[in-house]
PDB file of C-alpha atoms in Angstrom:
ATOM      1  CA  UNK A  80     194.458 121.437  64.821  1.00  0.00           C
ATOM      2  CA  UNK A  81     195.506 120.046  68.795  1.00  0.00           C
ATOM      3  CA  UNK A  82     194.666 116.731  69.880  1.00  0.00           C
ATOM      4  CA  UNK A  83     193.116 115.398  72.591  1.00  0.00           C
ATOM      5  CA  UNK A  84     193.306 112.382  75.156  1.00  0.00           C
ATOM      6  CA  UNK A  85     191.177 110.669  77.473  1.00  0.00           C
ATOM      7  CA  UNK A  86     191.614 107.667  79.854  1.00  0.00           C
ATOM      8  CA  UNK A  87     189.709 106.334  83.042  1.00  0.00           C
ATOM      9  CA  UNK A  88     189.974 103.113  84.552  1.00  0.00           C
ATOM     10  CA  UNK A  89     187.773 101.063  86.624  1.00  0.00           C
ATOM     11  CA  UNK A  90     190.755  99.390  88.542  1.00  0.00           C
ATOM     12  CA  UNK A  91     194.291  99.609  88.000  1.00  0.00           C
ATOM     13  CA  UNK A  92     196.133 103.013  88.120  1.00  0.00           C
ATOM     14  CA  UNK A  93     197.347 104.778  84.937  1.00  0.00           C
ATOM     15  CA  UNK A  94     201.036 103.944  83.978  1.00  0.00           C
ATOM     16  CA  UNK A  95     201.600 108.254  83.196  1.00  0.00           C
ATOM     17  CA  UNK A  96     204.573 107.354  80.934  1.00  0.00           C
ATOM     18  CA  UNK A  97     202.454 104.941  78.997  1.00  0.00           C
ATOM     19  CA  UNK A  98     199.581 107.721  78.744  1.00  0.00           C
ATOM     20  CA  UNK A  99     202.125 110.244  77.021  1.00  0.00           C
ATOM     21  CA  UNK A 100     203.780 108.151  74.392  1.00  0.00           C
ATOM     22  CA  UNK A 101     200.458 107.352  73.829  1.00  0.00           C
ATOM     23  CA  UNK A 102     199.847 111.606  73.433  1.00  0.00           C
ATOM     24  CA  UNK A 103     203.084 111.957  71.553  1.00  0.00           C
ATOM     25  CA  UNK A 104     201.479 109.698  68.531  1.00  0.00           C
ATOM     26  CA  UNK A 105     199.723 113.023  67.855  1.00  0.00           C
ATOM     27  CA  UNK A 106     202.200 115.282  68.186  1.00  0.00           C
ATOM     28  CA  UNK A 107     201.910 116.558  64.896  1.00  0.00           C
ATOM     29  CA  UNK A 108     198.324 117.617  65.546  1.00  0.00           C
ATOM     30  CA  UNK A 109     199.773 119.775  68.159  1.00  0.00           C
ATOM     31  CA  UNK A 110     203.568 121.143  68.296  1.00  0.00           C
ATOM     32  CA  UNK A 111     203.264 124.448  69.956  1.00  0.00           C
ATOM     33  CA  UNK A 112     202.595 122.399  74.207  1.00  0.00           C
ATOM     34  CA  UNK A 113     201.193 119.494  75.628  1.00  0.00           C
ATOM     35  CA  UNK A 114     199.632 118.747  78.834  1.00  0.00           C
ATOM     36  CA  UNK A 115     198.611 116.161  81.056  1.00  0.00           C
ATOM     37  CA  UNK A 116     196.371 116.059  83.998  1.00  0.00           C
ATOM     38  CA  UNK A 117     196.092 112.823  86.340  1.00  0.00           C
ATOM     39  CA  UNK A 118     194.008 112.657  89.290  1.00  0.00           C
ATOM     40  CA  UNK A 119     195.251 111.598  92.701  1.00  0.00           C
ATOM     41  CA  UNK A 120     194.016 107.763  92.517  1.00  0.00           C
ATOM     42  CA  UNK A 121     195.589 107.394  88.996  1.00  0.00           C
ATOM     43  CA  UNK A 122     192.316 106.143  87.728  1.00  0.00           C
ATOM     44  CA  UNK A 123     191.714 109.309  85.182  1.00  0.00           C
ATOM     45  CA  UNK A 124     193.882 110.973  82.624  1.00  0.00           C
ATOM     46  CA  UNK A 125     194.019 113.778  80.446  1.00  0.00           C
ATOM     47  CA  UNK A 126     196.008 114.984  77.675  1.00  0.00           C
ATOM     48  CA  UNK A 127     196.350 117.666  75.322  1.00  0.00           C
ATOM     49  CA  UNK A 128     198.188 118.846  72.183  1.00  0.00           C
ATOM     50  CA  UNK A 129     198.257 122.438  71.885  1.00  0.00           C
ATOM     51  CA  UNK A 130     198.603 124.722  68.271  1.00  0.00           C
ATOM     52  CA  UNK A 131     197.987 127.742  69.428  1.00  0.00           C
ATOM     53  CA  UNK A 132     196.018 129.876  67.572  1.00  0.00           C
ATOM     54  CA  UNK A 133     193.962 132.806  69.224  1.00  0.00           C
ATOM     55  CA  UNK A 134     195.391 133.080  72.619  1.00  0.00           C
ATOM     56  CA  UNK A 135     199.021 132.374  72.381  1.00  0.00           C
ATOM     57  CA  UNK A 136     200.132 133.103  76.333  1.00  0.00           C
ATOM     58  CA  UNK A 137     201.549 129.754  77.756  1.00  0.00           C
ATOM     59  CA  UNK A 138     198.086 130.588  80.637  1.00  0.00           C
ATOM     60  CA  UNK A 139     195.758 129.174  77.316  1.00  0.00           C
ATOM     61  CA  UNK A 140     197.316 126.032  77.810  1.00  0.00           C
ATOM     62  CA  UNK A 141     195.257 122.637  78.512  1.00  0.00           C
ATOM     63  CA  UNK A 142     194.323 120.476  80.297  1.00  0.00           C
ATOM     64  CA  UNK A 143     192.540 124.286  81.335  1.00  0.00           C
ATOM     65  CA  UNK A 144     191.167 124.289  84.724  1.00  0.00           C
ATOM     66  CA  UNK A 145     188.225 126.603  86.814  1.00  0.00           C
ATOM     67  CA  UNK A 146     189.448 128.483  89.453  1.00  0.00           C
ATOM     68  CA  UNK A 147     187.706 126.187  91.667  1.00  0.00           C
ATOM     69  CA  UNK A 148     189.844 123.491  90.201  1.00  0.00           C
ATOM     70  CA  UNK A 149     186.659 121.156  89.786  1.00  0.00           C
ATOM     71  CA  UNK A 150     186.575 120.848  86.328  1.00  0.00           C
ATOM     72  CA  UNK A 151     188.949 120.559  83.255  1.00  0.00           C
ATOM     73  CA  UNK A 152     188.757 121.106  79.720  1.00  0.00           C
ATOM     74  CA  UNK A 153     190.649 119.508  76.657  1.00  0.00           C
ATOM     75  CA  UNK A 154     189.458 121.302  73.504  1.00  0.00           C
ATOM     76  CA  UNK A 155     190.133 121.013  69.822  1.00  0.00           C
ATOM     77  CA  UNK A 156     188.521 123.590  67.666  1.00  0.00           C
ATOM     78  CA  UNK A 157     187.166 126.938  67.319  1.00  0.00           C
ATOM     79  CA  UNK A 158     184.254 128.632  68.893  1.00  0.00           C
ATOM     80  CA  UNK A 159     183.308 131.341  66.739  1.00  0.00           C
ATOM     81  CA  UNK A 160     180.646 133.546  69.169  1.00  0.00           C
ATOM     82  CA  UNK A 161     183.000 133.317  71.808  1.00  0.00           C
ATOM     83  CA  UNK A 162     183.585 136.864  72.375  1.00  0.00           C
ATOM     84  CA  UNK A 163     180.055 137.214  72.442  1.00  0.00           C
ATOM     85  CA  UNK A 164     179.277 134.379  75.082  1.00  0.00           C
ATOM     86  CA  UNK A 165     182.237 135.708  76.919  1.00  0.00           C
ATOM     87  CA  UNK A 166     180.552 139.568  77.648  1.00  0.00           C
ATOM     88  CA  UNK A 167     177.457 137.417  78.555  1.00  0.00           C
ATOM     89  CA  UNK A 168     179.114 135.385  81.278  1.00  0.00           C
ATOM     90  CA  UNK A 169     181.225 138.290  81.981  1.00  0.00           C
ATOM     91  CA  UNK A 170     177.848 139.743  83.711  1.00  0.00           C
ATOM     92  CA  UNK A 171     177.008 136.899  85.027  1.00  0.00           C
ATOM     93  CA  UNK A 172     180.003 137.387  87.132  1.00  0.00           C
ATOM     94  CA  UNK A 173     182.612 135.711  85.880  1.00  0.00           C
ATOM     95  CA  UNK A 174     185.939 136.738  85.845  1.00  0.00           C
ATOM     96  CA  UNK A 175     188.348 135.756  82.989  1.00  0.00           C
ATOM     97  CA  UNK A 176     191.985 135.229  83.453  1.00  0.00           C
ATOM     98  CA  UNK A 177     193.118 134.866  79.566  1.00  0.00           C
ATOM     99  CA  UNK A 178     191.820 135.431  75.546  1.00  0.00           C
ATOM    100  CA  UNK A 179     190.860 132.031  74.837  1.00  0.00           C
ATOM    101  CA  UNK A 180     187.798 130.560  73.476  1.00  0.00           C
ATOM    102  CA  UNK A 181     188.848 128.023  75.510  1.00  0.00           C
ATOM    103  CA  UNK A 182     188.052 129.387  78.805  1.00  0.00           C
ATOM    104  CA  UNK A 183     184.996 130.577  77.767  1.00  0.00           C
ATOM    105  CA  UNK A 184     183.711 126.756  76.513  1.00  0.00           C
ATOM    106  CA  UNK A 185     184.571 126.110  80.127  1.00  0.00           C
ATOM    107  CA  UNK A 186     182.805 128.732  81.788  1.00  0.00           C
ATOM    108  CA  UNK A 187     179.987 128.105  79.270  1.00  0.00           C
ATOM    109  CA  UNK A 188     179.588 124.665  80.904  1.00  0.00           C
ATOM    110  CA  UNK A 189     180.078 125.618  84.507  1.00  0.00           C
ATOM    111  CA  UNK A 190     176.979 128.060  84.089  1.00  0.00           C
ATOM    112  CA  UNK A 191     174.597 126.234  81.734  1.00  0.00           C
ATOM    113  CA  UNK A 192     175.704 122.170  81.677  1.00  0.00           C
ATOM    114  CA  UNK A 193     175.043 120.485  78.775  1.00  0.00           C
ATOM    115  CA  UNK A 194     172.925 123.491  77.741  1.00  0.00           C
ATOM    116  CA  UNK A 195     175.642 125.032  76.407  1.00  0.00           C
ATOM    117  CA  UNK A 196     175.410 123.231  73.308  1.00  0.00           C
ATOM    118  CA  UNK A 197     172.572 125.369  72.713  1.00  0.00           C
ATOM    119  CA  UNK A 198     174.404 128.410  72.586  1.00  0.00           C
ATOM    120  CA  UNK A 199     178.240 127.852  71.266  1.00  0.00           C
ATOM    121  CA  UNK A 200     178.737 127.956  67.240  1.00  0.00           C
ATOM    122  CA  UNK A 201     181.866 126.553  66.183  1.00  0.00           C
ATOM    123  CA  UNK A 202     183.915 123.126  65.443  1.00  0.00           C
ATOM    124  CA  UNK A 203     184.583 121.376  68.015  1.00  0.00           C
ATOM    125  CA  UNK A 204     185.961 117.768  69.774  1.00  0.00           C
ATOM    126  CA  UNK A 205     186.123 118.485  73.581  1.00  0.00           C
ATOM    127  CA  UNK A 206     186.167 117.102  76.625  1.00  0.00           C
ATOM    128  CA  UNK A 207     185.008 118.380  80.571  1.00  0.00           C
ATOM    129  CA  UNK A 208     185.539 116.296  83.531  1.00  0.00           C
ATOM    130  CA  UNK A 209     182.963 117.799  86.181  1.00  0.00           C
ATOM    131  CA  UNK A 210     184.705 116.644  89.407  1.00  0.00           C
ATOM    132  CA  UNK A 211     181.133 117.856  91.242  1.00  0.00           C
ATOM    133  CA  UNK A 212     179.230 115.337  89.274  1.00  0.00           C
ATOM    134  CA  UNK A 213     181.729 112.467  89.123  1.00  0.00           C
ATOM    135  CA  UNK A 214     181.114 112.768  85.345  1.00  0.00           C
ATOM    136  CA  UNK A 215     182.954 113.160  81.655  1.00  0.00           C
ATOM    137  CA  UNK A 216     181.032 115.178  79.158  1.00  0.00           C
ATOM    138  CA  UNK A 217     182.320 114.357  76.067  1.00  0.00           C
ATOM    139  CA  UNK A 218     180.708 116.741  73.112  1.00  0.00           C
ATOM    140  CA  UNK A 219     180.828 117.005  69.156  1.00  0.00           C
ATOM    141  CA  UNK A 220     180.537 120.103  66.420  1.00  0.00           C
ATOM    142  CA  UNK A 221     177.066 120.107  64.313  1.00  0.00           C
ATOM    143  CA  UNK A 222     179.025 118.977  61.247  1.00  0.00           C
ATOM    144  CA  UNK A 223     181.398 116.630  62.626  1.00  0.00           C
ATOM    145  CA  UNK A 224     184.743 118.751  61.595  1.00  0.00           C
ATOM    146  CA  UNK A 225     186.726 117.854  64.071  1.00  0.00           C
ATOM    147  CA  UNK A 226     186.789 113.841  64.951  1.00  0.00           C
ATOM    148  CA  UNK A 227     186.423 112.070  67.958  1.00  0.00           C
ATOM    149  CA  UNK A 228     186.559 108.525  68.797  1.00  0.00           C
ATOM    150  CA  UNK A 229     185.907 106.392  72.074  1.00  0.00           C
ATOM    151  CA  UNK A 230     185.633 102.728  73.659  1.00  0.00           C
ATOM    152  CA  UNK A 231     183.595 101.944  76.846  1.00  0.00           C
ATOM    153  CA  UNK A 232     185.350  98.632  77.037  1.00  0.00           C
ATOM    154  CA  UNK A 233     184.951  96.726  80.288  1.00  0.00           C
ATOM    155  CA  UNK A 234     184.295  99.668  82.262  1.00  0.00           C
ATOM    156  CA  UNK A 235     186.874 101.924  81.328  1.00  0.00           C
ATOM    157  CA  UNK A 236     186.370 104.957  78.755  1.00  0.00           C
ATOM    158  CA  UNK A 237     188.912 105.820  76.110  1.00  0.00           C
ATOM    159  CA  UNK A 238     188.484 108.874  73.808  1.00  0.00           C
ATOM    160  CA  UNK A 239     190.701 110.523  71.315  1.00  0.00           C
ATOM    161  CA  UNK A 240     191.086 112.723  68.498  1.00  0.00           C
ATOM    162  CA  UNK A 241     192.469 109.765  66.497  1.00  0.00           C
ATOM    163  CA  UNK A 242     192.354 105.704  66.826  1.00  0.00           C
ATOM    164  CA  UNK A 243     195.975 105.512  67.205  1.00  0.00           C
ATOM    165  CA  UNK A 244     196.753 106.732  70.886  1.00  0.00           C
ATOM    166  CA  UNK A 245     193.828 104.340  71.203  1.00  0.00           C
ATOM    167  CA  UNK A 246     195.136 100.865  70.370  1.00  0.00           C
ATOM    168  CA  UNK A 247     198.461 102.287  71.827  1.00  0.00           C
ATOM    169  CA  UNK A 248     196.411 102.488  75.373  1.00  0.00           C
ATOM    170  CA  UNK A 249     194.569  99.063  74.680  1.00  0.00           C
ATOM    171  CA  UNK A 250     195.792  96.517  71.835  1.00  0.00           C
ATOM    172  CA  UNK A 251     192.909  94.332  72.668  1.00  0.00           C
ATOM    173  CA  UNK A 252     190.851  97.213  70.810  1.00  0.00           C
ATOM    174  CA  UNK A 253     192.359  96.310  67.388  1.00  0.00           C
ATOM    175  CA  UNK A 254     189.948  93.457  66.551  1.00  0.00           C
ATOM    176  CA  UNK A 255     189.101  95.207  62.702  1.00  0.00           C
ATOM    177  CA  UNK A 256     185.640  95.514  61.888  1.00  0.00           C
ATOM    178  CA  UNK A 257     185.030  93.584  59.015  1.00  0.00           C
ATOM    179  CA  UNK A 258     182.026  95.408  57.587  1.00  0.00           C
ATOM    180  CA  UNK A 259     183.761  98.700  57.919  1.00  0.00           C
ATOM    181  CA  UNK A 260     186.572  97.765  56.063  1.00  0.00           C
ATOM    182  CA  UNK A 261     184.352  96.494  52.738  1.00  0.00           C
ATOM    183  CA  UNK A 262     182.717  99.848  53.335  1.00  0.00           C
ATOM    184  CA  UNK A 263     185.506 101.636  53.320  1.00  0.00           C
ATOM    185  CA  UNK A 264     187.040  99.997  50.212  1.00  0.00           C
ATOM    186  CA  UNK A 265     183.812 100.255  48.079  1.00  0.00           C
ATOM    187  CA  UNK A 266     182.881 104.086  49.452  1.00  0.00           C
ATOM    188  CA  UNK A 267     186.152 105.484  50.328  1.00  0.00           C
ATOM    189  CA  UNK A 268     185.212 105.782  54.410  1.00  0.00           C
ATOM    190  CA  UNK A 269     183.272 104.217  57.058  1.00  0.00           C
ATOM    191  CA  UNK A 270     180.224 105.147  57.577  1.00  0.00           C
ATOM    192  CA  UNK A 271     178.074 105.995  60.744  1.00  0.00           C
ATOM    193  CA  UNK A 272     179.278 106.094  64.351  1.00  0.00           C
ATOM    194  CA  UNK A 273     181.712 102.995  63.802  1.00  0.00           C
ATOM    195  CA  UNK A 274     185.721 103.159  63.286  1.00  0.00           C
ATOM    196  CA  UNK A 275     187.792 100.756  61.714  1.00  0.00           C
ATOM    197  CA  UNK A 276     188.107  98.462  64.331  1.00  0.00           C
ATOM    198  CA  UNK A 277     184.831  96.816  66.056  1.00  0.00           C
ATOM    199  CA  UNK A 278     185.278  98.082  69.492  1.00  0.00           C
ATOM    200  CA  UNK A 279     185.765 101.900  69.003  1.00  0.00           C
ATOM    201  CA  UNK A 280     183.427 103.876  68.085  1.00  0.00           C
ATOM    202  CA  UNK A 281     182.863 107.776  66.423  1.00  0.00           C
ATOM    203  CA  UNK A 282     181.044 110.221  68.305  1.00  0.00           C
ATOM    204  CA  UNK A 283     178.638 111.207  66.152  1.00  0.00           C
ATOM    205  CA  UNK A 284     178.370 115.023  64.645  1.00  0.00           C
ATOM    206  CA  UNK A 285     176.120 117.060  66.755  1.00  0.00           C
ATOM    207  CA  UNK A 286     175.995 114.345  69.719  1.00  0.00           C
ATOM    208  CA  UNK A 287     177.709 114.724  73.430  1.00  0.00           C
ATOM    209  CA  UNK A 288     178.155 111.791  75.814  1.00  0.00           C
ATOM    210  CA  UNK A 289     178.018 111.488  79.294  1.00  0.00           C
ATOM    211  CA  UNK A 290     180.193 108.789  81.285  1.00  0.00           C
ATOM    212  CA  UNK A 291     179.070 108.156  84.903  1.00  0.00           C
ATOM    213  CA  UNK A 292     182.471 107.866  86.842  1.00  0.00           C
TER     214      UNK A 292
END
């Protein structure tokens, strides 16, 4: 299943303890490793909860890094052609260090952007910070499988696998949205991009953001 984190502030530094009780809310998502990048100015954070599934070495864990060490990867999901996109990047040039689908999402995106969309099949929530571009590239699966939420409150971006890690980062995000909870009793969920509470929102299926550091 895994779970991922996200967190970048526009002033202020990260309190790292904070940031991982925040990741240990989703700990059942993920019991097999966890992992946590922060940058040098403590202004972004990532985490990961790991179940491993297809490559099982400890060098599959995330936050997964390029050799080059300019950009990072939290994934949840599955890319199914990945052994195909791998032989294709494979001569291209690149050389792979594990089995993961993982490192070939990341690859994928290193070679062909936001492109890459265009060519991975799977389920997927992920995240890529592209320390070249100063950017976040937040992406979605076609049918929305696997869930991600966000906030772009007052300049700083928080994304998740669930709402909880969330409010944990930022109670002033747990003003409910009233709508979505009379939608949510009469239908059974809340509909569209929205969450539960009015300033988070869901990624929607087959969308991808980009957040401008």
């Amino acid at each position: 299943m895994c779970g991922i984190l996200g967190l970048c502030l526009n002033a202020g530094k990260i309190e790292e303890n904070i940031f991982l009780d925040a990741l240990n809310l989703m700990h059942h998502r993920g019991p097999d490793a966890e992992g946590v990048h922060v940058n040098s100015s403590k202004t972004i954070s990532l985490g990961f909860k790991r179940l491993s599934i297809i490559d099982l070495s400890d060098h599959a864990n995330q936050p997964f890094y390029s050799p080059c060490k300019n950009f990072i990867l939290i994934f949840n999901g599955e890319i199914y052609n990945f052994k195909y996109l791998k032989k294709q990047l494979i001569n291209k040039g690149y050389i792979f260090s594990t089995n993961s689908d993982s490192e070939v999402l990341l690859n994928s995106y290193i070679e062909w952007g936001n492109k890459c969309l265009d060519t991975i099949k799977g389920m997927f929530a992920f995240a890529i910070l592209d320390m070249n571009k100063n950017e976040i590239f937040l992406a979605r699966d076609f049918a929305g499988e696997k869930p991600l939420y966000y906030s772009d409150h007052n300049g700083c971006l928080y994304f998740s696998s669930e709402l909880k890690p969330i409010i944990y980062l930022n109670g002033n995000l747990k003003k409910l949205n009233s709508e979505q909870i009379i939608n949510y009793f009469s239908a059974g969920y809340v509909s569209g991009d929205s969450s539960i509470f009015s300033n988070i929102q869901k990624l929607p299926p087959a969308h991808s953001l980009t957040y401008n550091l």
